[in-house]
Structure formats: C-alpha cells, structure tokens
mmCIF file of C-alpha atoms in Angstrom:
data_model
loop_
_atom_site.group_PDB
_atom_site.id
_atom_site.type_symbol
_atom_site.label_atom_id
_atom_site.label_comp_id
_atom_site.label_asym_id
_atom_site.label_seq_id
_atom_site.Cartn_x
_atom_site.Cartn_y
_atom_site.Cartn_z
ATOM 1 C CA MET A 1288 0.000 0.000 0.000
ATOM 2 C CA ARG A 1289 2.234 2.712 -1.371
ATOM 3 C CA LEU A 1290 -0.199 5.578 -0.704
ATOM 4 C CA LYS A 1291 -1.266 4.657 2.805
ATOM 5 C CA GLY A 1292 -2.163 7.745 4.824
ATOM 6 C CA ARG A 1293 -2.758 9.900 1.745
ATOM 7 C CA VAL A 1294 -6.138 11.387 0.855
ATOM 8 C CA ALA A 1295 -7.180 11.593 -2.788
ATOM 9 C CA VAL A 1296 -9.993 13.635 -4.338
ATOM 10 C CA VAL A 1297 -11.243 12.288 -7.679
ATOM 11 C CA THR A 1298 -13.686 14.396 -9.679
ATOM 12 C CA GLY A 1299 -15.882 12.737 -12.252
ATOM 13 C CA GLY A 1300 -15.618 9.702 -10.012
ATOM 14 C CA GLY A 1301 -19.015 8.216 -10.726
ATOM 15 C CA ARG A 1302 -17.946 6.061 -13.665
ATOM 16 C CA GLY A 1303 -15.289 5.434 -16.296
ATOM 17 C CA ILE A 1304 -11.768 6.722 -15.683
ATOM 18 C CA GLY A 1305 -12.762 8.364 -12.397
ATOM 19 C CA ARG A 1306 -14.233 5.171 -10.982
ATOM 20 C CA ALA A 1307 -11.236 3.072 -12.044
ATOM 21 C CA THR A 1308 -8.867 5.652 -10.565
ATOM 22 C CA ALA A 1309 -10.704 5.820 -7.242
ATOM 23 C CA VAL A 1310 -10.577 2.032 -6.893
ATOM 24 C CA ALA A 1311 -6.896 1.896 -7.888
ATOM 25 C CA LEU A 1312 -5.966 4.615 -5.371
ATOM 26 C CA ALA A 1313 -7.903 2.773 -2.672
ATOM 27 C CA LYS A 1314 -5.951 -0.418 -3.413
ATOM 28 C CA GLU A 1315 -2.799 1.572 -2.692
ATOM 29 C CA GLY A 1316 -4.139 2.578 0.722
ATOM 30 C CA ALA A 1317 -5.392 6.109 0.084
ATOM 31 C CA GLY A 1318 -8.542 7.535 1.601
ATOM 32 C CA ILE A 1319 -10.895 8.485 -1.201
ATOM 33 C CA VAL A 1320 -13.270 11.353 -1.922
ATOM 34 C CA ILE A 1321 -15.263 10.757 -5.085
ATOM 35 C CA VAL A 1322 -17.064 13.661 -6.705
ATOM 36 C CA SER A 1323 -19.894 13.591 -9.234
ATOM 37 C CA ARG A 1324 -23.122 15.337 -10.104
ATOM 38 C CA THR A 1325 -24.950 11.980 -10.059
ATOM 39 C CA ARG A 1326 -25.758 10.494 -6.650
ATOM 40 C CA ASP A 1327 -26.494 6.943 -7.866
ATOM 41 C CA GLU A 1328 -23.150 6.702 -9.667
ATOM 42 C CA LEU A 1329 -21.355 7.991 -6.578
ATOM 43 C CA ALA A 1330 -22.962 5.290 -4.475
ATOM 44 C CA ALA A 1331 -21.911 2.575 -6.924
ATOM 45 C CA THR A 1332 -18.306 3.762 -7.001
ATOM 46 C CA ALA A 1333 -18.190 4.175 -3.218
ATOM 47 C CA ALA A 1334 -19.276 0.558 -2.779
ATOM 48 C CA LEU A 1335 -16.397 -0.612 -4.997
ATOM 49 C CA VAL A 1336 -13.894 1.579 -3.161
ATOM 50 C CA LYS A 1337 -14.995 0.397 0.271
ATOM 51 C CA ARG A 1338 -14.455 -3.212 -0.795
ATOM 52 C CA GLN A 1339 -10.758 -2.329 -0.879
ATOM 53 C CA GLY A 1340 -10.936 -1.455 2.816
ATOM 54 C CA ALA A 1341 -10.518 2.256 2.210
ATOM 55 C CA LYS A 1342 -12.335 5.087 3.913
ATOM 56 C CA CYS A 1343 -14.473 6.755 1.271
ATOM 57 C CA ILE A 1344 -17.026 9.515 0.972
ATOM 58 C CA GLY A 1345 -19.010 10.590 -2.058
ATOM 59 C CA VAL A 1346 -19.816 14.257 -2.582
ATOM 60 C CA VAL A 1347 -22.358 15.585 -5.062
ATOM 61 C CA ALA A 1348 -20.783 18.697 -6.565
ATOM 62 C CA ASP A 1349 -20.563 20.673 -9.796
ATOM 63 C CA VAL A 1350 -16.895 21.490 -10.427
ATOM 64 C CA SER A 1351 -17.820 24.434 -12.650
ATOM 65 C CA LYS A 1352 -19.425 26.279 -9.709
ATOM 66 C CA PRO A 1353 -17.129 28.042 -7.201
ATOM 67 C CA VAL A 1354 -19.549 27.702 -4.284
ATOM 68 C CA SER A 1355 -19.995 23.990 -4.971
ATOM 69 C CA VAL A 1356 -16.228 23.436 -5.114
ATOM 70 C CA LYS A 1357 -15.665 25.376 -1.887
ATOM 71 C CA LYS A 1358 -18.266 23.230 -0.110
ATOM 72 C CA LEU A 1359 -16.604 20.108 -1.534
ATOM 73 C CA PHE A 1360 -13.229 20.905 -0.015
ATOM 74 C CA ASP A 1361 -14.773 22.047 3.259
ATOM 75 C CA ARG A 1362 -16.315 18.562 3.438
ATOM 76 C CA VAL A 1363 -13.010 16.887 2.575
ATOM 77 C CA ILE A 1364 -11.185 18.702 5.362
ATOM 78 C CA ALA A 1365 -14.000 18.088 7.838
ATOM 79 C CA ASP A 1366 -13.943 14.341 7.146
ATOM 80 C CA PHE A 1367 -10.240 13.692 6.451
ATOM 81 C CA GLY A 1368 -8.313 16.748 7.665
ATOM 82 C CA ARG A 1369 -6.039 16.854 4.635
ATOM 83 C CA VAL A 1370 -5.670 16.545 0.850
ATOM 84 C CA ASP A 1371 -2.638 14.937 -0.803
ATOM 85 C CA ILE A 1372 -3.796 14.013 -4.303
ATOM 86 C CA LEU A 1373 -6.250 15.689 -6.657
ATOM 87 C CA VAL A 1374 -7.349 13.983 -9.870
ATOM 88 C CA ASN A 1375 -9.241 16.471 -12.045
ATOM 89 C CA ASN A 1376 -11.205 14.079 -14.241
ATOM 90 C CA ALA A 1377 -14.710 15.567 -14.567
ATOM 91 C CA GLY A 1378 -15.535 16.259 -18.192
ATOM 92 C CA VAL A 1379 -18.216 16.695 -20.834
ATOM 93 C CA ALA A 1380 -18.088 16.685 -24.627
ATOM 94 C CA TYR A 1381 -20.165 17.545 -27.687
ATOM 95 C CA TYR A 1382 -19.285 16.201 -31.124
ATOM 96 C CA LYS A 1383 -20.550 18.587 -33.768
ATOM 97 C CA PRO A 1384 -19.268 21.239 -36.192
ATOM 98 C CA MET A 1385 -18.222 24.433 -34.446
ATOM 99 C CA VAL A 1386 -20.791 26.500 -36.345
ATOM 100 C CA ASN A 1387 -23.504 24.247 -34.908
ATOM 101 C CA THR A 1388 -22.154 24.428 -31.363
ATOM 102 C CA SER A 1389 -24.319 26.625 -29.171
ATOM 103 C CA GLU A 1390 -22.880 29.119 -26.728
ATOM 104 C CA LYS A 1391 -24.456 27.075 -23.942
ATOM 105 C CA GLU A 1392 -22.656 23.921 -25.118
ATOM 106 C CA TRP A 1393 -19.378 25.828 -25.438
ATOM 107 C CA ASP A 1394 -19.724 27.269 -21.936
ATOM 108 C CA GLU A 1395 -20.651 23.932 -20.394
ATOM 109 C CA THR A 1396 -17.653 22.249 -22.007
ATOM 110 C CA VAL A 1397 -15.095 24.893 -21.087
ATOM 111 C CA ASN A 1398 -16.526 25.499 -17.616
ATOM 112 C CA THR A 1399 -16.479 21.827 -16.693
ATOM 113 C CA ASN A 1400 -13.312 20.676 -18.439
ATOM 114 C CA LEU A 1401 -11.072 23.698 -17.830
ATOM 115 C CA LYS A 1402 -12.605 26.046 -15.279
ATOM 116 C CA GLY A 1403 -13.335 23.030 -13.082
ATOM 117 C CA VAL A 1404 -9.637 22.142 -13.071
ATOM 118 C CA PHE A 1405 -8.817 25.732 -12.092
ATOM 119 C CA LEU A 1406 -11.398 25.882 -9.291
ATOM 120 C CA CYS A 1407 -10.567 22.484 -7.765
ATOM 121 C CA SER A 1408 -6.817 23.054 -7.989
ATOM 122 C CA LYS A 1409 -7.144 26.502 -6.423
ATOM 123 C CA GLU A 1410 -9.015 25.028 -3.434
ATOM 124 C CA ALA A 1411 -6.668 22.043 -3.056
ATOM 125 C CA LEU A 1412 -3.337 23.851 -3.362
ATOM 126 C CA PRO A 1413 -3.213 25.493 0.090
ATOM 127 C CA TYR A 1414 -3.604 22.048 1.675
ATOM 128 C CA LEU A 1415 -1.001 20.444 -0.589
ATOM 129 C CA VAL A 1416 1.464 23.231 0.227
ATOM 130 C CA LYS A 1417 0.704 22.924 3.927
ATOM 131 C CA ASN A 1418 1.487 19.203 3.712
ATOM 132 C CA ARG A 1419 4.835 20.118 2.063
ATOM 133 C CA GLY A 1420 3.967 18.047 -0.964
ATOM 134 C CA GLY A 1421 1.279 16.537 -3.110
ATOM 135 C CA VAL A 1422 0.205 15.675 -6.625
ATOM 136 C CA ILE A 1423 -2.364 17.060 -9.048
ATOM 137 C CA VAL A 1424 -3.217 14.954 -12.102
ATOM 138 C CA ASN A 1425 -5.358 16.667 -14.733
ATOM 139 C CA ILE A 1426 -7.091 14.490 -17.306
ATOM 140 C CA SER A 1427 -6.623 16.026 -20.724
ATOM 141 C CA SER A 1428 -6.859 14.013 -23.946
ATOM 142 C CA TRP A 1429 -5.230 13.171 -27.268
ATOM 143 C CA ALA A 1430 -7.548 15.971 -28.407
ATOM 144 C CA GLY A 1431 -5.678 18.267 -26.012
ATOM 145 C CA LYS A 1432 -2.634 18.042 -28.265
ATOM 146 C CA HIS A 1433 -4.241 17.524 -31.686
ATOM 147 C CA GLY A 1434 -7.185 19.373 -33.189
ATOM 148 C CA MET A 1435 -10.118 17.124 -34.080
ATOM 149 C CA GLU A 1436 -12.866 17.732 -36.603
ATOM 150 C CA ASN A 1437 -16.225 18.484 -34.981
ATOM 151 C CA PHE A 1438 -14.589 18.610 -31.547
ATOM 152 C CA ALA A 1439 -13.632 22.282 -31.267
ATOM 153 C CA ALA A 1440 -15.021 23.057 -27.810
ATOM 154 C CA TYR A 1441 -13.710 19.853 -26.261
ATOM 155 C CA SER A 1442 -10.310 20.141 -27.917
ATOM 156 C CA ALA A 1443 -9.958 23.789 -26.902
ATOM 157 C CA SER A 1444 -10.774 22.950 -23.302
ATOM 158 C CA LYS A 1445 -8.293 20.066 -23.221
ATOM 159 C CA PHE A 1446 -5.526 22.124 -24.848
ATOM 160 C CA GLY A 1447 -6.221 24.576 -22.034
ATOM 161 C CA VAL A 1448 -5.767 21.843 -19.442
ATOM 162 C CA VAL A 1449 -2.306 21.071 -20.834
ATOM 163 C CA GLY A 1450 -1.345 24.760 -20.673
ATOM 164 C CA LEU A 1451 -2.724 25.196 -17.170
ATOM 165 C CA THR A 1452 -0.800 22.106 -16.063
ATOM 166 C CA ALA A 1453 2.506 23.420 -17.400
ATOM 167 C CA SER A 1454 2.036 26.849 -15.816
ATOM 168 C CA LEU A 1455 0.940 25.517 -12.439
ATOM 169 C CA ALA A 1456 3.842 23.076 -12.374
ATOM 170 C CA GLU A 1457 6.230 26.020 -12.723
ATOM 171 C CA GLU A 1458 4.540 27.841 -9.858
ATOM 172 C CA MET A 1459 4.610 24.814 -7.571
ATOM 173 C CA GLN A 1460 7.992 23.231 -8.282
ATOM 174 C CA ARG A 1461 9.642 24.874 -5.255
ATOM 175 C CA LYS A 1462 6.776 23.817 -3.000
ATOM 176 C CA ASN A 1463 7.128 20.082 -3.707
ATOM 177 C CA VAL A 1464 3.758 19.878 -5.468
ATOM 178 C CA ARG A 1465 3.916 17.931 -8.723
ATOM 179 C CA VAL A 1466 1.386 18.643 -11.485
ATOM 180 C CA TYR A 1467 0.737 16.432 -14.505
ATOM 181 C CA ALA A 1468 -1.636 16.129 -17.426
ATOM 182 C CA VAL A 1469 -2.648 12.726 -18.773
ATOM 183 C CA CYS A 1470 -3.589 12.611 -22.457
ATOM 184 C CA PRO A 1471 -5.230 9.295 -23.363
ATOM 185 C CA GLY A 1472 -6.474 8.285 -26.766
ATOM 186 C CA GLY A 1473 -9.937 6.748 -27.059
ATOM 187 C CA VAL A 1474 -11.109 5.135 -23.811
ATOM 188 C CA ASN A 1475 -13.911 2.608 -23.452
ATOM 189 C CA THR A 1476 -16.237 4.822 -21.400
ATOM 190 C CA LYS A 1477 -19.901 5.736 -21.650
ATOM 191 C CA MET A 1478 -19.028 9.238 -22.856
ATOM 192 C CA PHE A 1479 -16.782 7.977 -25.654
ATOM 193 C CA ASN A 1480 -19.183 5.238 -26.729
ATOM 194 C CA ASP A 1481 -22.112 7.653 -26.801
ATOM 195 C CA LEU A 1482 -20.098 9.988 -29.046
ATOM 196 C CA PHE A 1483 -18.550 7.319 -31.281
ATOM 197 C CA PRO A 1484 -20.803 4.235 -31.249
ATOM 198 C CA GLU A 1485 -19.268 2.942 -34.482
ATOM 199 C CA VAL A 1486 -15.763 2.490 -33.006
ATOM 200 C CA ASP A 1487 -14.638 -1.064 -32.189
ATOM 201 C CA ALA A 1488 -14.234 -1.167 -28.403
ATOM 202 C CA SER A 1489 -11.342 -3.632 -28.729
ATOM 203 C CA LYS A 1490 -9.246 -0.792 -30.148
ATOM 204 C CA LEU A 1491 -9.838 1.450 -27.153
ATOM 205 C CA LEU A 1492 -7.999 1.878 -23.899
ATOM 206 C CA GLU A 1493 -9.802 0.630 -20.814
ATOM 207 C CA PRO A 1494 -10.351 2.985 -17.856
ATOM 208 C CA GLY A 1495 -7.982 0.811 -15.849
ATOM 209 C CA ASP A 1496 -5.171 1.545 -18.318
ATOM 210 C CA VAL A 1497 -5.479 5.247 -17.552
ATOM 211 C CA ALA A 1498 -5.848 4.603 -13.820
ATOM 212 C CA ARG A 1499 -2.562 2.680 -13.751
ATOM 213 C CA LYS A 1500 -0.724 5.631 -15.288
ATOM 214 C CA ILE A 1501 -2.321 7.994 -12.771
ATOM 215 C CA ILE A 1502 -1.143 5.764 -9.919
ATOM 216 C CA GLN A 1503 2.415 5.831 -11.274
ATOM 217 C CA LEU A 1504 2.343 9.629 -11.310
ATOM 218 C CA CYS A 1505 1.005 9.809 -7.753
ATOM 219 C CA LEU A 1506 3.674 7.603 -6.175
ATOM 220 C CA PRO A 1507 6.356 9.387 -4.140
ATOM 221 C CA GLU A 1508 9.124 7.723 -6.158
ATOM 222 C CA CYS A 1509 7.768 8.951 -9.521
ATOM 223 C CA LYS A 1510 10.562 10.452 -11.637
ATOM 224 C CA VAL A 1511 8.395 11.990 -14.383
ATOM 225 C CA ASN A 1512 9.140 15.705 -14.579
ATOM 226 C CA THR A 1513 6.436 17.900 -13.146
ATOM 227 C CA GLY A 1514 4.472 19.703 -15.851
ATOM 228 C CA THR A 1515 4.646 16.760 -18.260
ATOM 229 C CA ALA A 1516 1.637 15.951 -20.449
ATOM 230 C CA VAL A 1517 1.780 12.153 -20.544
ATOM 231 C CA ASP A 1518 0.406 10.361 -23.611
ATOM 232 C CA ILE A 1519 -1.402 7.027 -23.383
ATOM 233 C CA HIS A 1520 -1.962 5.612 -26.853
ATOM 234 C CA SER A 1521 -4.879 3.508 -28.055
ATOM 235 C CA LEU A 1522 -5.292 1.693 -31.382
ATOM 236 C CA TYR A 1523 -8.100 4.073 -32.341
#
C-alpha cells in the first residue's frame, strides 16, 4: 500500500476513468473522496472503493461552480483533515461542427473541463502546500494536443488543461507539489461510446489503463518531470 495515509480527491468519479482511478488509489491505501453530479453513480463507485478497505465519501458537486467546489473541499477537510492528491477528471463533450455548437454547449464544455480544473486546484493547493507536498493529475486528452474535426469546444478545453498544467507546475515546483496532465487516446467509457458508437471497443484503452498511469504519477518515487503531459496511446 504505497499511498497509505494519503487522501485523494477524484472528480468525475461516478464512472469510467474516475471510478477506475478511485478504486486503484484505494488499493494503494489512500482515503478516497469521489465527486460527481450523479448520486447513484457515486454510491456505486463508493461501494467498490470500500471493498478495498478504504475510507471513502461521495460528494455531489458541480466542479464548474465556485460555491460547490468550496463546499466540496470544506467537506473533505471536515472528514479527512487533509488533501494529498487531486485527480481532475470531470468532463463533458459535444461532437458537432463548431458553427452548430451553441454558446451554452461551449460554456458547459469549457466550464467543466477547464474552469473546473482551475477551481478544484485553487481550493486544493493550500492544503497540498501545507502538507509540504502533493500531486495534481489533470485528465486532458489526445484531443488536447491535436485538433479534431467536430470537436472544437472539447479540444480547446483540453488544450487549455495542458497549458494550465505546465504553468501551475512552474509555480509549484519549489513547493514540492507535482502537477501532470494525462492525455489518453480513445477510452472505453460511456461518454466515448455515446459519441462514437461505431468504433470497435477492442481498439480502445480501458479505464484501468489510464488509472494505472495515474497511480504511477502519484507515487512518491515517480521520476516523471512535473508539468509533463503524458500520452497514453490507443489503437483508435
């Protein structure tokens, strides 16, 4: 249990990459806070995490809302007293030409995928600095390094995550807080399958593949340079 005594907050923890990451962190001994807008999905993930013997709470929160994020971290500190790891995984996507993308869809995408990373990181950082160390892992995407047709809002938000990661890593390098972005290709999740139902799932990464990389980045002995945007390739 290489993360025993640590406390990890995982946004978008109700399913997919977030769920796999929460379970993987629990197996390494971390206490877990899973965050989602969907109560039923939180309960399902919490049950899986608790089977690993980890302390776990689920918090319904919207990472795009400052008040919601503040209440989230107030709850984390009340229940655990500390934060050591933050995995910013919450995300939404629309697949359509940019000219057909509404302002509402653009705002929802950017506010969840990028502003949410900003808000959660801003709340977590004082605790990470106080602990004299910690890790933030931001989930970007292959589309955060490569423009994709009909994916302008999502790609823009994920490019932003990579830039935010690099800048924050520079700010935090003297405070022993490491910051990474993870950029997977296609992952076999509900969101991906809803967007691309024609893609052969055998060519996709599994959520557990991404979770294993996140664990590697969170370990104290990790030698990956802070600020790195780590690729995880799929066959898609």
